[in-house]
Structures are given as structure tokens and as C-alpha cells.
Amino acid sequence: MTTLDLTGLTTRPAQVWGAVRLVPLVRDEPVADLRLRARLYGDAAGLVQVGPRHGYVSYIPHGFVATWTGDGTPAAAYGTQLSSPDDDSAPTATMGLRIHRRMARRQARDRLRFLPMHLALEGYLALHFGGPSLAWEEWSQRAIRQGLSPRVEEAYVGAEIRELTDALRVFEIHPGQCGVLVYVADALAAAFVVPHPDDYRALHPTLLHDLYGELIHHYALLMPPVQDFRARIPDAHIRSLAHLRTAAAEQEDAWARFHDTTMPTGLLEHTYTWQTVYRMGHFTLSRFLPTFRPKQENHIGEAITDDTGRIAYLKTFRLSENQVRRGHLLSRLAANDWHLADTAADLGITEAQLGMRLESAGFGHLLRQDVLDGYRKQRS
């Protein structure tokens, strides 16, 4: 378990539009041997196969195709498996480039569920997807046979986030910008990093097609405009343009220190469980999950890192409190071999209270009906 490291990315002054604050990230040196480009799929729902007998329906507005070699060998870095054309290995838990291209099975109707990043959220949806590891008598036959299938999560497309469209349209893209941190009502909604400034300019509009959590959508609707941190330079000691340049640089450094030590700490100061998905040359595609801390900021995401650990590509999604609660419950159940009494003791609650938490989290169908009814009577 390790933290996220944004070494090599420098914070630039934020820009504010209503409740939206965008903080640019500029690279000291672009990643020259990895490039990303967009591939649009439209707004229809898509059916994605993740194995011979498993698939899911999702909103797939676009993909990111990565080229990491000099001869232009393509591989999908966003929601797909990275592979070269001569790679004949079977698909893993993620979907290969060939499968993601084959969108003929998309359905011309509204999406059934919204996923921010297929690679990252597939890992969240698959969290202990098989259900109870031991057939304790409290679990239903459906739980034993089918596990958590189907597992459904919802999110909001960026176009529905109030003021985000205008913010992306009017904000300046800084020279050398390779990423952005998106805040809504000063709550971190997403981090987006790409290898090269040209990639960012091309992919900047895709932030409107990405998905954002329930909390972010509510903040955009309900919260007032945020304060713009404007630089104020006292003129008492300014005697020349050189003095003015120095004072302006000091203000930029002060903003960067404040931002880096205060605003993104919920993303950067917590540890994550990383899973390697694919290796290509000296780059590694991974996805990560948090430790599911209730009533705290929790993010999932996917990243491409080089052999030194430097992040070349990053996409994150902030989980809602309900999603955090579901992840926390599943993690604690798995840690206690799905034994309800042991899990309740681990959480410091009664077994009946745990049963009610499972029901409120949407997992009540995993328990036998008579067991769930008994828990209800104990709570009444």
C-alpha cells in the first residue's frame, strides 16, 4: 500500500468560475515516449466483456489510446487493457483494445449505470464480488451461488455538473500544462494528468464527458461561489520591474505551497491498494482502491507510471459516502471470513446493527429473509 506521488508536476494559480475551481498542473519535463489521444464512442450505452462469462453495461463516451513506442504501437489506456497487436494472450479482468473497439453491441438507449473509469471502477465493483467465502448459515442461497451480482453504481456525467462547462470553456490552459485538479465548492472532484502538454490540450474537453460522484453533483447545485485567491502585492517596497517580478513569483510560490499542503491532502496523504493490470515497456498500468475510511474523503483511480514511479497518466474519482460505506462493509466482512458476529465485534456494534447496515447499503438480499426479519425485530 502506497500513496500517490505527483513529483514532477507543479501547481499553477487556480481559476474560479462559480463553485468550480480548476488548479492547473504543469510538468517540469513532458513524458515524451508516452502519448494519449481520444477515441470517441458516442453517448449510447455500451456492453463490455471482461471475461468469457462476465460483462457489464456502461456509459462509454470516449477512450484514451496510448502510444508508448516509437513505431506508433497503439494501446488503450482508459478503461481498456494495454496490449500490442501481436499480443495473443487472453483478456484479463480488464478489456483488451480489440474488445473495446468492438462497440457494435452498444444499445441505443439510456445507460444503465455510469462509470467514471472502466479500469478503476471495475475494480471497485468487483470488490469481493464472489460473495461469502464461507457458507455461513445466515447467508442466502442467492449470496452463495451468485455473490454480489448484479452490482450497480451511479454517477453524474460532467455536463450535468453546474458551471463546469463554462469553466472549461473560458479558463486559460497554461503553457506546459499536463493536468488539472477539479474542485467543486473546494471539494476535490477529480485529478487528471496526461504525459504531454499537447495531449492535455486535445483531451481537456473530455472532462465534460467523464463521470463525477453524487457529492460533487450536489455541491455544484447547492453551494455558493467559492472565493478566488487573488494575489495582493504591497507596493511600498516595489521600486522596479525586477522587484515586481520577484514579488509576483513569491505570491505564486505561496499559493502553490498552500494548495499542495492543504487542498489535495485527502487524495495524496492516504494509502491505496494498487493492482498491476498491464506492463508495456518501462510503463505500468495500475488501478488503486482506498482503505475505505467512513466519513472521510476516498478516491479510486487508475494510473500509468514509469520505471521510476513517476506518474505519466492519472485519473481519479471521488466516491460518495454511500459508496465508501459499501466498500468498508465488504472489506470488513472479507477480513472476518464473512462471519457476521466476528465482523460486528470488529466494528464495535451488535450483529443486528450490522444486519441493518447491510440492508441500508443495498446488501440485504444477501441475508436469509428469516435472519433479516430477526434483526429487524431486535432493532424495533
mmCIF file of C-alpha atoms in Angstrom:
data_model
loop_
_atom_site.group_PDB
_atom_site.id
_atom_site.type_symbol
_atom_site.label_atom_id
_atom_site.label_comp_id
_atom_site.label_asym_id
_atom_site.label_seq_id
_atom_site.Cartn_x
_atom_site.Cartn_y
_atom_site.Cartn_z
ATOM 1 C CA MET A 1 0.000 0.000 0.000
ATOM 2 C CA THR A 2 1.483 3.326 -1.090
ATOM 3 C CA THR A 3 0.410 6.921 -1.537
ATOM 4 C CA LEU A 4 0.049 8.923 -4.741
ATOM 5 C CA ASP A 5 3.161 10.862 -5.712
ATOM 6 C CA LEU A 6 2.820 13.839 -8.060
ATOM 7 C CA THR A 7 6.541 14.555 -8.212
ATOM 8 C CA GLY A 8 7.420 16.416 -11.410
ATOM 9 C CA LEU A 9 4.080 18.230 -11.550
ATOM 10 C CA THR A 10 3.974 21.862 -10.409
ATOM 11 C CA THR A 11 0.862 23.718 -9.236
ATOM 12 C CA ARG A 12 -0.078 26.903 -11.061
ATOM 13 C CA PRO A 13 -2.549 29.609 -9.923
ATOM 14 C CA ALA A 14 -6.143 28.406 -9.771
ATOM 15 C CA GLN A 15 -9.005 29.773 -11.848
ATOM 16 C CA VAL A 16 -12.519 30.090 -10.433
ATOM 17 C CA TRP A 17 -15.914 30.095 -12.109
ATOM 18 C CA GLY A 18 -18.814 29.997 -9.660
ATOM 19 C CA ALA A 19 -18.339 26.953 -7.429
ATOM 20 C CA VAL A 20 -15.761 25.364 -9.777
ATOM 21 C CA ARG A 21 -12.046 25.798 -9.136
ATOM 22 C CA LEU A 22 -9.538 24.347 -11.608
ATOM 23 C CA VAL A 23 -5.922 24.049 -10.474
ATOM 24 C CA PRO A 24 -3.509 23.537 -13.413
ATOM 25 C CA LEU A 25 -0.621 21.074 -13.140
ATOM 26 C CA VAL A 26 2.472 21.771 -15.230
ATOM 27 C CA ARG A 27 5.252 19.262 -15.877
ATOM 28 C CA ASP A 28 8.906 20.093 -15.396
ATOM 29 C CA GLU A 29 9.582 17.819 -18.393
ATOM 30 C CA PRO A 30 6.917 16.176 -20.591
ATOM 31 C CA VAL A 31 6.860 12.390 -20.876
ATOM 32 C CA ALA A 32 7.985 12.146 -24.476
ATOM 33 C CA ASP A 33 7.700 8.379 -25.013
ATOM 34 C CA LEU A 34 4.045 8.001 -23.971
ATOM 35 C CA ARG A 35 1.248 9.871 -25.746
ATOM 36 C CA LEU A 36 -2.521 9.812 -25.343
ATOM 37 C CA ARG A 37 -5.309 10.625 -27.755
ATOM 38 C CA ALA A 38 -9.084 10.430 -27.555
ATOM 39 C CA ARG A 39 -11.330 7.976 -29.329
ATOM 40 C CA LEU A 40 -14.998 8.929 -29.227
ATOM 41 C CA TYR A 41 -17.740 6.324 -28.916
ATOM 42 C CA GLY A 42 -20.872 8.481 -28.651
ATOM 43 C CA ASP A 43 -23.475 8.643 -25.912
ATOM 44 C CA ALA A 44 -25.107 5.234 -26.318
ATOM 45 C CA ALA A 45 -24.734 2.543 -23.677
ATOM 46 C CA GLY A 46 -22.004 0.016 -24.354
ATOM 47 C CA LEU A 47 -21.690 -3.664 -23.479
ATOM 48 C CA VAL A 48 -18.191 -4.551 -22.309
ATOM 49 C CA GLN A 49 -16.913 -8.113 -21.969
ATOM 50 C CA VAL A 50 -14.427 -8.622 -19.137
ATOM 51 C CA GLY A 51 -14.266 -12.404 -19.436
ATOM 52 C CA PRO A 52 -15.862 -15.389 -21.190
ATOM 53 C CA ARG A 53 -18.976 -15.230 -18.979
ATOM 54 C CA HIS A 54 -18.847 -11.763 -17.492
ATOM 55 C CA GLY A 55 -19.746 -8.369 -18.839
ATOM 56 C CA TYR A 56 -21.324 -5.107 -17.860
ATOM 57 C CA VAL A 57 -23.312 -2.283 -19.419
ATOM 58 C CA SER A 58 -21.870 1.182 -19.025
ATOM 59 C CA TYR A 59 -21.721 4.715 -20.334
ATOM 60 C CA ILE A 60 -18.644 4.878 -22.594
ATOM 61 C CA PRO A 61 -18.308 8.352 -24.130
ATOM 62 C CA HIS A 62 -14.673 8.046 -25.115
ATOM 63 C CA GLY A 63 -11.449 6.145 -24.628
ATOM 64 C CA PHE A 64 -7.823 7.167 -24.301
ATOM 65 C CA VAL A 65 -5.453 5.405 -26.668
ATOM 66 C CA ALA A 66 -1.827 5.380 -25.578
ATOM 67 C CA THR A 67 1.219 5.077 -27.826
ATOM 68 C CA TRP A 68 4.317 4.190 -25.849
ATOM 69 C CA THR A 69 6.783 3.104 -28.559
ATOM 70 C CA GLY A 70 8.486 4.919 -31.404
ATOM 71 C CA ASP A 71 6.721 2.924 -34.113
ATOM 72 C CA GLY A 72 3.243 4.015 -33.008
ATOM 73 C CA THR A 73 2.101 0.735 -31.439
ATOM 74 C CA PRO A 74 -1.393 1.534 -30.029
ATOM 75 C CA ALA A 75 -2.933 0.505 -26.733
ATOM 76 C CA ALA A 76 -5.965 1.731 -24.846
ATOM 77 C CA ALA A 77 -5.052 3.345 -21.553
ATOM 78 C CA TYR A 78 -8.514 4.392 -20.458
ATOM 79 C CA GLY A 79 -10.832 1.611 -19.434
ATOM 80 C CA THR A 80 -9.035 -0.979 -21.542
ATOM 81 C CA GLN A 81 -6.146 -3.378 -21.409
ATOM 82 C CA LEU A 82 -2.902 -2.099 -22.901
ATOM 83 C CA SER A 83 -1.622 -4.575 -25.484
ATOM 84 C CA SER A 84 0.337 -4.626 -28.708
ATOM 85 C CA PRO A 85 -1.093 -6.045 -31.952
ATOM 86 C CA ASP A 86 0.992 -9.242 -31.725
ATOM 87 C CA ASP A 87 -0.120 -9.962 -28.150
ATOM 88 C CA ASP A 88 -2.302 -13.099 -28.325
ATOM 89 C CA SER A 89 -2.801 -13.515 -24.581
ATOM 90 C CA ALA A 90 -6.335 -14.000 -23.287
ATOM 91 C CA PRO A 91 -8.201 -10.976 -21.870
ATOM 92 C CA THR A 92 -7.742 -10.335 -18.164
ATOM 93 C CA ALA A 93 -10.193 -8.727 -15.765
ATOM 94 C CA THR A 94 -9.923 -5.613 -17.878
ATOM 95 C CA MET A 95 -10.881 -5.465 -21.517
ATOM 96 C CA GLY A 96 -8.372 -5.570 -24.325
ATOM 97 C CA LEU A 97 -8.123 -2.984 -27.056
ATOM 98 C CA ARG A 98 -9.876 -5.234 -29.562
ATOM 99 C CA ILE A 99 -12.876 -5.701 -27.303
ATOM 100 C CA HIS A 100 -13.193 -2.008 -26.545
ATOM 101 C CA ARG A 101 -13.147 -1.201 -30.244
ATOM 102 C CA ARG A 102 -15.962 -3.614 -30.930
ATOM 103 C CA MET A 103 -18.850 -1.423 -29.794
ATOM 104 C CA ALA A 104 -21.413 -2.974 -32.144
ATOM 105 C CA ARG A 105 -23.225 -4.363 -29.112
ATOM 106 C CA ARG A 106 -23.938 -0.953 -27.699
ATOM 107 C CA GLN A 107 -27.655 -0.412 -27.025
ATOM 108 C CA ALA A 108 -29.387 2.689 -28.369
ATOM 109 C CA ARG A 109 -30.965 3.643 -25.063
ATOM 110 C CA ASP A 110 -30.140 5.413 -21.801
ATOM 111 C CA ARG A 111 -27.288 3.957 -19.831
ATOM 112 C CA LEU A 112 -27.982 1.555 -17.053
ATOM 113 C CA ARG A 113 -25.105 2.666 -14.880
ATOM 114 C CA PHE A 114 -22.392 5.313 -15.087
ATOM 115 C CA LEU A 115 -18.755 4.511 -14.604
ATOM 116 C CA PRO A 116 -16.073 7.214 -14.381
ATOM 117 C CA MET A 117 -13.195 4.951 -15.434
ATOM 118 C CA HIS A 118 -13.847 1.396 -16.507
ATOM 119 C CA LEU A 119 -10.498 0.182 -15.245
ATOM 120 C CA ALA A 120 -10.748 1.776 -11.803
ATOM 121 C CA LEU A 121 -14.438 1.347 -11.074
ATOM 122 C CA GLU A 122 -14.467 -2.195 -12.398
ATOM 123 C CA GLY A 123 -12.027 -2.881 -9.577
ATOM 124 C CA TYR A 124 -14.419 -1.253 -7.101
ATOM 125 C CA LEU A 125 -17.444 -3.115 -8.462
ATOM 126 C CA ALA A 126 -15.525 -6.396 -8.360
ATOM 127 C CA LEU A 127 -14.584 -5.840 -4.698
ATOM 128 C CA HIS A 128 -15.372 -9.228 -3.078
ATOM 129 C CA PHE A 129 -17.809 -9.777 -5.941
ATOM 130 C CA GLY A 130 -17.876 -13.535 -5.336
ATOM 131 C CA GLY A 131 -19.739 -13.085 -2.081
ATOM 132 C CA PRO A 132 -19.253 -15.082 1.138
ATOM 133 C CA SER A 133 -16.029 -17.081 1.236
ATOM 134 C CA LEU A 134 -17.647 -19.496 3.703
ATOM 135 C CA ALA A 135 -21.257 -20.673 3.546
ATOM 136 C CA TRP A 136 -22.318 -19.403 6.956
ATOM 137 C CA GLU A 137 -25.954 -20.195 7.739
ATOM 138 C CA GLU A 138 -27.004 -16.512 7.771
ATOM 139 C CA TRP A 139 -26.319 -16.006 4.064
ATOM 140 C CA SER A 140 -28.976 -16.673 1.446
ATOM 141 C CA GLN A 141 -28.600 -19.237 -1.300
ATOM 142 C CA ARG A 142 -28.515 -16.367 -3.775
ATOM 143 C CA ALA A 143 -25.487 -14.924 -1.975
ATOM 144 C CA ILE A 144 -23.698 -18.279 -2.003
ATOM 145 C CA ARG A 145 -24.458 -19.025 -5.658
ATOM 146 C CA GLN A 146 -24.344 -15.595 -7.289
ATOM 147 C CA GLY A 147 -22.335 -13.437 -4.914
ATOM 148 C CA LEU A 148 -22.943 -9.712 -5.344
ATOM 149 C CA SER A 149 -24.270 -9.990 -8.905
ATOM 150 C CA PRO A 150 -25.577 -7.656 -10.162
ATOM 151 C CA ARG A 151 -23.549 -4.794 -8.684
ATOM 152 C CA VAL A 152 -24.689 -1.329 -9.768
ATOM 153 C CA GLU A 153 -23.255 2.120 -9.036
ATOM 154 C CA GLU A 154 -24.317 5.530 -10.308
ATOM 155 C CA ALA A 155 -22.545 8.788 -11.094
ATOM 156 C CA TYR A 156 -23.174 12.036 -12.975
ATOM 157 C CA VAL A 157 -21.748 12.993 -16.344
ATOM 158 C CA GLY A 158 -19.640 16.148 -16.292
ATOM 159 C CA ALA A 159 -22.093 18.040 -18.498
ATOM 160 C CA GLU A 160 -24.582 17.835 -15.606
ATOM 161 C CA ILE A 161 -22.158 19.466 -13.151
ATOM 162 C CA ARG A 162 -23.325 23.059 -12.912
ATOM 163 C CA GLU A 163 -20.830 25.650 -14.211
ATOM 164 C CA LEU A 164 -18.233 23.042 -15.249
ATOM 165 C CA THR A 165 -18.998 23.545 -18.957
ATOM 166 C CA ASP A 166 -18.431 27.300 -18.733
ATOM 167 C CA ALA A 167 -15.331 26.848 -16.580
ATOM 168 C CA LEU A 168 -13.651 24.546 -19.097
ATOM 169 C CA ARG A 169 -14.614 26.841 -21.949
ATOM 170 C CA VAL A 170 -13.298 30.111 -20.548
ATOM 171 C CA PHE A 171 -10.334 29.035 -18.418
ATOM 172 C CA GLU A 172 -6.848 29.538 -19.754
ATOM 173 C CA ILE A 173 -4.677 26.489 -20.466
ATOM 174 C CA HIS A 174 -1.203 27.236 -19.101
ATOM 175 C CA PRO A 175 1.951 26.702 -21.169
ATOM 176 C CA GLY A 176 3.248 23.228 -20.358
ATOM 177 C CA GLN A 177 0.011 22.185 -18.629
ATOM 178 C CA CYS A 178 -0.256 18.409 -18.368
ATOM 179 C CA GLY A 179 -3.042 18.036 -15.844
ATOM 180 C CA VAL A 180 -5.685 19.597 -13.666
ATOM 181 C CA LEU A 181 -7.287 19.162 -10.261
ATOM 182 C CA VAL A 182 -11.038 19.805 -10.409
ATOM 183 C CA TYR A 183 -12.645 21.219 -7.270
ATOM 184 C CA VAL A 184 -16.353 21.884 -6.768
ATOM 185 C CA ALA A 185 -17.138 24.011 -3.704
ATOM 186 C CA ASP A 186 -13.464 23.331 -2.847
ATOM 187 C CA ALA A 187 -14.120 19.601 -2.590
ATOM 188 C CA LEU A 188 -11.718 17.664 -4.808
ATOM 189 C CA ALA A 189 -13.795 16.062 -7.541
ATOM 190 C CA ALA A 190 -11.107 14.559 -9.771
ATOM 191 C CA ALA A 191 -7.441 14.608 -10.704
ATOM 192 C CA PHE A 192 -6.479 14.284 -14.364
ATOM 193 C CA VAL A 193 -2.867 14.000 -15.574
ATOM 194 C CA VAL A 194 -1.508 13.174 -19.038
ATOM 195 C CA PRO A 195 2.053 12.752 -20.343
ATOM 196 C CA HIS A 196 2.415 15.755 -22.668
ATOM 197 C CA PRO A 197 1.002 19.323 -22.991
ATOM 198 C CA ASP A 198 -0.280 18.555 -26.487
ATOM 199 C CA ASP A 199 -2.202 15.595 -25.038
ATOM 200 C CA TYR A 200 -3.802 17.830 -22.434
ATOM 201 C CA ARG A 201 -4.909 20.420 -24.980
ATOM 202 C CA ALA A 202 -6.547 17.663 -27.019
ATOM 203 C CA LEU A 203 -8.148 15.932 -24.035
ATOM 204 C CA HIS A 204 -9.171 18.977 -21.961
ATOM 205 C CA PRO A 205 -12.801 18.872 -23.255
ATOM 206 C CA THR A 206 -13.178 15.197 -22.271
ATOM 207 C CA LEU A 207 -13.579 16.315 -18.652
ATOM 208 C CA LEU A 208 -17.169 17.128 -19.594
ATOM 209 C CA HIS A 209 -17.766 13.513 -20.658
ATOM 210 C CA ASP A 210 -16.216 11.990 -17.543
ATOM 211 C CA LEU A 211 -18.310 10.965 -14.568
ATOM 212 C CA TYR A 212 -18.394 12.570 -11.138
ATOM 213 C CA GLY A 213 -19.735 11.450 -7.800
ATOM 214 C CA GLU A 214 -23.025 12.225 -6.127
ATOM 215 C CA LEU A 215 -21.413 14.580 -3.609
ATOM 216 C CA ILE A 216 -19.873 16.707 -6.353
ATOM 217 C CA HIS A 217 -23.177 16.994 -8.201
ATOM 218 C CA HIS A 218 -24.955 18.146 -5.030
ATOM 219 C CA TYR A 219 -22.216 20.646 -4.190
ATOM 220 C CA ALA A 220 -22.445 22.137 -7.674
ATOM 221 C CA LEU A 221 -26.182 22.645 -7.246
ATOM 222 C CA LEU A 222 -26.329 23.820 -3.644
ATOM 223 C CA MET A 223 -23.090 25.570 -2.733
ATOM 224 C CA PRO A 224 -22.418 29.276 -3.355
ATOM 225 C CA PRO A 225 -19.484 30.541 -5.466
ATOM 226 C CA VAL A 226 -16.074 29.953 -3.920
ATOM 227 C CA GLN A 227 -13.550 32.630 -3.100
ATOM 228 C CA ASP A 228 -10.904 33.445 -5.680
ATOM 229 C CA PHE A 229 -7.459 33.601 -4.077
ATOM 230 C CA ARG A 230 -6.137 36.747 -5.706
ATOM 231 C CA ALA A 231 -2.531 37.856 -5.244
ATOM 232 C CA ARG A 232 -2.052 41.129 -3.396
ATOM 233 C CA ILE A 233 1.369 42.747 -3.634
ATOM 234 C CA PRO A 234 2.097 45.701 -1.301
ATOM 235 C CA ASP A 235 3.625 48.468 -3.352
ATOM 236 C CA ALA A 236 5.648 50.046 -0.552
ATOM 237 C CA HIS A 237 8.841 48.166 -1.465
ATOM 238 C CA ILE A 238 8.352 47.898 -5.232
ATOM 239 C CA ARG A 239 10.973 50.076 -6.892
ATOM 240 C CA SER A 240 11.438 48.403 -10.268
ATOM 241 C CA LEU A 241 10.081 45.757 -12.618
ATOM 242 C CA ALA A 242 12.581 43.312 -11.137
ATOM 243 C CA HIS A 243 11.085 43.874 -7.680
ATOM 244 C CA LEU A 244 7.598 43.361 -9.124
ATOM 245 C CA ARG A 245 8.615 40.101 -10.839
ATOM 246 C CA THR A 246 10.145 38.812 -7.604
ATOM 247 C CA ALA A 247 7.050 39.716 -5.589
ATOM 248 C CA ALA A 248 4.765 38.042 -8.164
ATOM 249 C CA ALA A 249 6.886 34.876 -8.086
ATOM 250 C CA GLU A 250 6.690 34.847 -4.277
ATOM 251 C CA GLN A 251 2.882 35.058 -4.461
ATOM 252 C CA GLU A 252 2.771 32.131 -6.898
ATOM 253 C CA ASP A 253 5.023 30.069 -4.629
ATOM 254 C CA ALA A 254 2.871 30.904 -1.604
ATOM 255 C CA TRP A 255 -0.281 29.770 -3.422
ATOM 256 C CA ALA A 256 1.402 26.554 -4.563
ATOM 257 C CA ARG A 257 2.564 25.757 -1.001
ATOM 258 C CA PHE A 258 -0.908 26.417 0.402
ATOM 259 C CA HIS A 259 -2.587 24.283 -2.240
ATOM 260 C CA ASP A 260 -0.149 21.379 -2.064
ATOM 261 C CA THR A 261 -0.208 21.163 1.740
ATOM 262 C CA THR A 262 -3.929 21.788 2.300
ATOM 263 C CA MET A 263 -6.391 21.246 -0.527
ATOM 264 C CA PRO A 264 -5.475 17.826 -2.046
ATOM 265 C CA THR A 265 -4.445 16.094 1.193
ATOM 266 C CA GLY A 266 -7.498 13.801 1.110
ATOM 267 C CA LEU A 267 -6.133 12.361 -2.133
ATOM 268 C CA LEU A 268 -2.375 12.480 -1.586
ATOM 269 C CA GLU A 269 -1.862 11.679 2.106
ATOM 270 C CA HIS A 270 -3.755 8.389 2.269
ATOM 271 C CA THR A 271 -2.545 4.956 1.242
ATOM 272 C CA TYR A 272 -4.019 2.866 -1.553
ATOM 273 C CA THR A 273 -4.037 -0.769 -2.549
ATOM 274 C CA TRP A 274 -2.512 -0.966 -6.021
ATOM 275 C CA GLN A 275 -3.122 -3.678 -8.600
ATOM 276 C CA THR A 276 -0.898 -4.002 -11.641
ATOM 277 C CA VAL A 277 -3.000 -4.519 -14.754
ATOM 278 C CA TYR A 278 -0.508 -4.478 -17.609
ATOM 279 C CA ARG A 279 3.144 -3.713 -18.269
ATOM 280 C CA MET A 280 4.330 -2.189 -21.524
ATOM 281 C CA GLY A 281 7.997 -1.465 -21.868
ATOM 282 C CA HIS A 282 9.046 0.589 -18.866
ATOM 283 C CA PHE A 283 5.458 1.750 -18.203
ATOM 284 C CA THR A 284 2.959 0.059 -15.894
ATOM 285 C CA LEU A 285 -0.807 0.468 -15.948
ATOM 286 C CA SER A 286 -2.362 0.080 -12.486
ATOM 287 C CA ARG A 287 -5.575 0.759 -10.658
ATOM 288 C CA PHE A 288 -5.918 1.590 -6.997
ATOM 289 C CA LEU A 289 -8.503 1.433 -4.219
ATOM 290 C CA PRO A 290 -8.571 3.299 -0.898
ATOM 291 C CA THR A 291 -8.799 1.756 2.554
ATOM 292 C CA PHE A 292 -12.449 2.919 2.713
ATOM 293 C CA ARG A 293 -12.377 5.336 5.634
ATOM 294 C CA PRO A 294 -16.001 6.155 6.618
ATOM 295 C CA LYS A 295 -16.919 9.851 6.764
ATOM 296 C CA GLN A 296 -13.633 10.808 5.075
ATOM 297 C CA GLU A 297 -12.515 11.631 1.554
ATOM 298 C CA ASN A 298 -11.984 8.476 -0.532
ATOM 299 C CA HIS A 299 -10.836 8.240 -4.154
ATOM 300 C CA ILE A 300 -10.386 5.414 -6.628
ATOM 301 C CA GLY A 301 -8.371 5.708 -9.806
ATOM 302 C CA GLU A 302 -6.039 4.390 -12.444
ATOM 303 C CA ALA A 303 -2.519 5.424 -13.346
ATOM 304 C CA ILE A 304 0.347 4.766 -15.717
ATOM 305 C CA THR A 305 3.781 5.037 -14.085
ATOM 306 C CA ASP A 306 7.284 4.665 -15.489
ATOM 307 C CA ASP A 307 10.065 2.536 -14.013
ATOM 308 C CA THR A 308 10.999 5.315 -11.570
ATOM 309 C CA GLY A 309 7.439 5.573 -10.218
ATOM 310 C CA ARG A 310 6.722 8.885 -11.939
ATOM 311 C CA ILE A 311 3.056 9.278 -12.881
ATOM 312 C CA ALA A 312 2.541 9.716 -16.624
ATOM 313 C CA TYR A 313 -1.234 9.325 -16.609
ATOM 314 C CA LEU A 314 -3.734 9.633 -13.756
ATOM 315 C CA LYS A 315 -7.497 9.678 -13.488
ATOM 316 C CA THR A 316 -9.344 9.658 -10.157
ATOM 317 C CA PHE A 317 -12.948 9.564 -8.985
ATOM 318 C CA ARG A 318 -14.256 10.640 -5.581
ATOM 319 C CA LEU A 319 -16.558 8.073 -4.026
ATOM 320 C CA SER A 320 -19.794 9.145 -2.374
ATOM 321 C CA GLU A 321 -20.349 8.400 1.306
ATOM 322 C CA ASN A 322 -22.715 5.555 0.384
ATOM 323 C CA GLN A 323 -20.087 4.038 -1.900
ATOM 324 C CA VAL A 324 -17.476 4.348 0.842
ATOM 325 C CA ARG A 325 -19.834 2.667 3.296
ATOM 326 C CA ARG A 326 -20.426 -0.247 0.920
ATOM 327 C CA GLY A 327 -16.710 -0.694 0.305
ATOM 328 C CA HIS A 328 -15.987 -0.522 4.037
ATOM 329 C CA LEU A 329 -18.621 -3.132 4.891
ATOM 330 C CA LEU A 330 -17.420 -5.532 2.196
ATOM 331 C CA SER A 331 -13.792 -5.120 3.264
ATOM 332 C CA ARG A 332 -14.573 -5.803 6.918
ATOM 333 C CA LEU A 333 -16.719 -8.821 6.045
ATOM 334 C CA ALA A 334 -13.955 -10.279 3.884
ATOM 335 C CA ALA A 335 -11.357 -9.636 6.607
ATOM 336 C CA ASN A 336 -13.510 -11.687 9.010
ATOM 337 C CA ASP A 337 -14.292 -14.505 6.530
ATOM 338 C CA TRP A 338 -17.854 -13.144 6.175
ATOM 339 C CA HIS A 339 -18.719 -14.226 9.734
ATOM 340 C CA LEU A 340 -21.375 -11.767 10.882
ATOM 341 C CA ALA A 341 -20.739 -11.988 14.635
ATOM 342 C CA ASP A 342 -16.986 -11.537 14.214
ATOM 343 C CA THR A 343 -17.481 -8.638 11.806
ATOM 344 C CA ALA A 344 -19.928 -6.936 14.172
ATOM 345 C CA ALA A 345 -17.428 -7.276 17.033
ATOM 346 C CA ASP A 346 -14.704 -5.861 14.765
ATOM 347 C CA LEU A 347 -16.910 -2.823 14.022
ATOM 348 C CA GLY A 348 -17.948 -2.407 17.664
ATOM 349 C CA ILE A 349 -21.667 -2.946 17.000
ATOM 350 C CA THR A 350 -24.211 -5.696 17.527
ATOM 351 C CA GLU A 351 -24.948 -8.342 14.936
ATOM 352 C CA ALA A 352 -28.430 -6.911 14.418
ATOM 353 C CA GLN A 353 -26.982 -3.456 13.798
ATOM 354 C CA LEU A 354 -24.620 -4.964 11.217
ATOM 355 C CA GLY A 355 -27.568 -6.645 9.520
ATOM 356 C CA MET A 356 -29.400 -3.313 9.304
ATOM 357 C CA ARG A 357 -26.277 -1.637 7.915
ATOM 358 C CA LEU A 358 -26.066 -4.294 5.230
ATOM 359 C CA GLU A 359 -29.694 -3.704 4.313
ATOM 360 C CA SER A 360 -29.317 0.097 4.170
ATOM 361 C CA ALA A 361 -26.229 -0.335 1.984
ATOM 362 C CA GLY A 362 -28.220 -2.393 -0.514
ATOM 363 C CA PHE A 363 -26.884 -5.805 0.538
ATOM 364 C CA GLY A 364 -29.960 -7.004 2.423
ATOM 365 C CA HIS A 365 -30.735 -9.566 -0.278
ATOM 366 C CA LEU A 366 -27.548 -11.419 0.663
ATOM 367 C CA LEU A 367 -29.042 -12.437 4.017
ATOM 368 C CA ARG A 368 -31.685 -15.084 4.530
ATOM 369 C CA GLN A 369 -35.107 -13.496 4.918
ATOM 370 C CA ASP A 370 -35.773 -15.039 8.341
ATOM 371 C CA VAL A 371 -32.378 -13.827 9.583
ATOM 372 C CA LEU A 372 -33.030 -10.305 8.298
ATOM 373 C CA ASP A 373 -36.507 -10.302 9.889
ATOM 374 C CA GLY A 374 -34.955 -11.349 13.180
ATOM 375 C CA TYR A 375 -32.518 -8.460 13.033
ATOM 376 C CA ARG A 376 -35.401 -6.059 12.389
ATOM 377 C CA LYS A 377 -37.258 -7.319 15.460
ATOM 378 C CA GLN A 378 -34.181 -6.845 17.623
ATOM 379 C CA ARG A 379 -33.908 -3.239 16.438
ATOM 380 C CA SER A 380 -37.601 -2.443 16.975
#
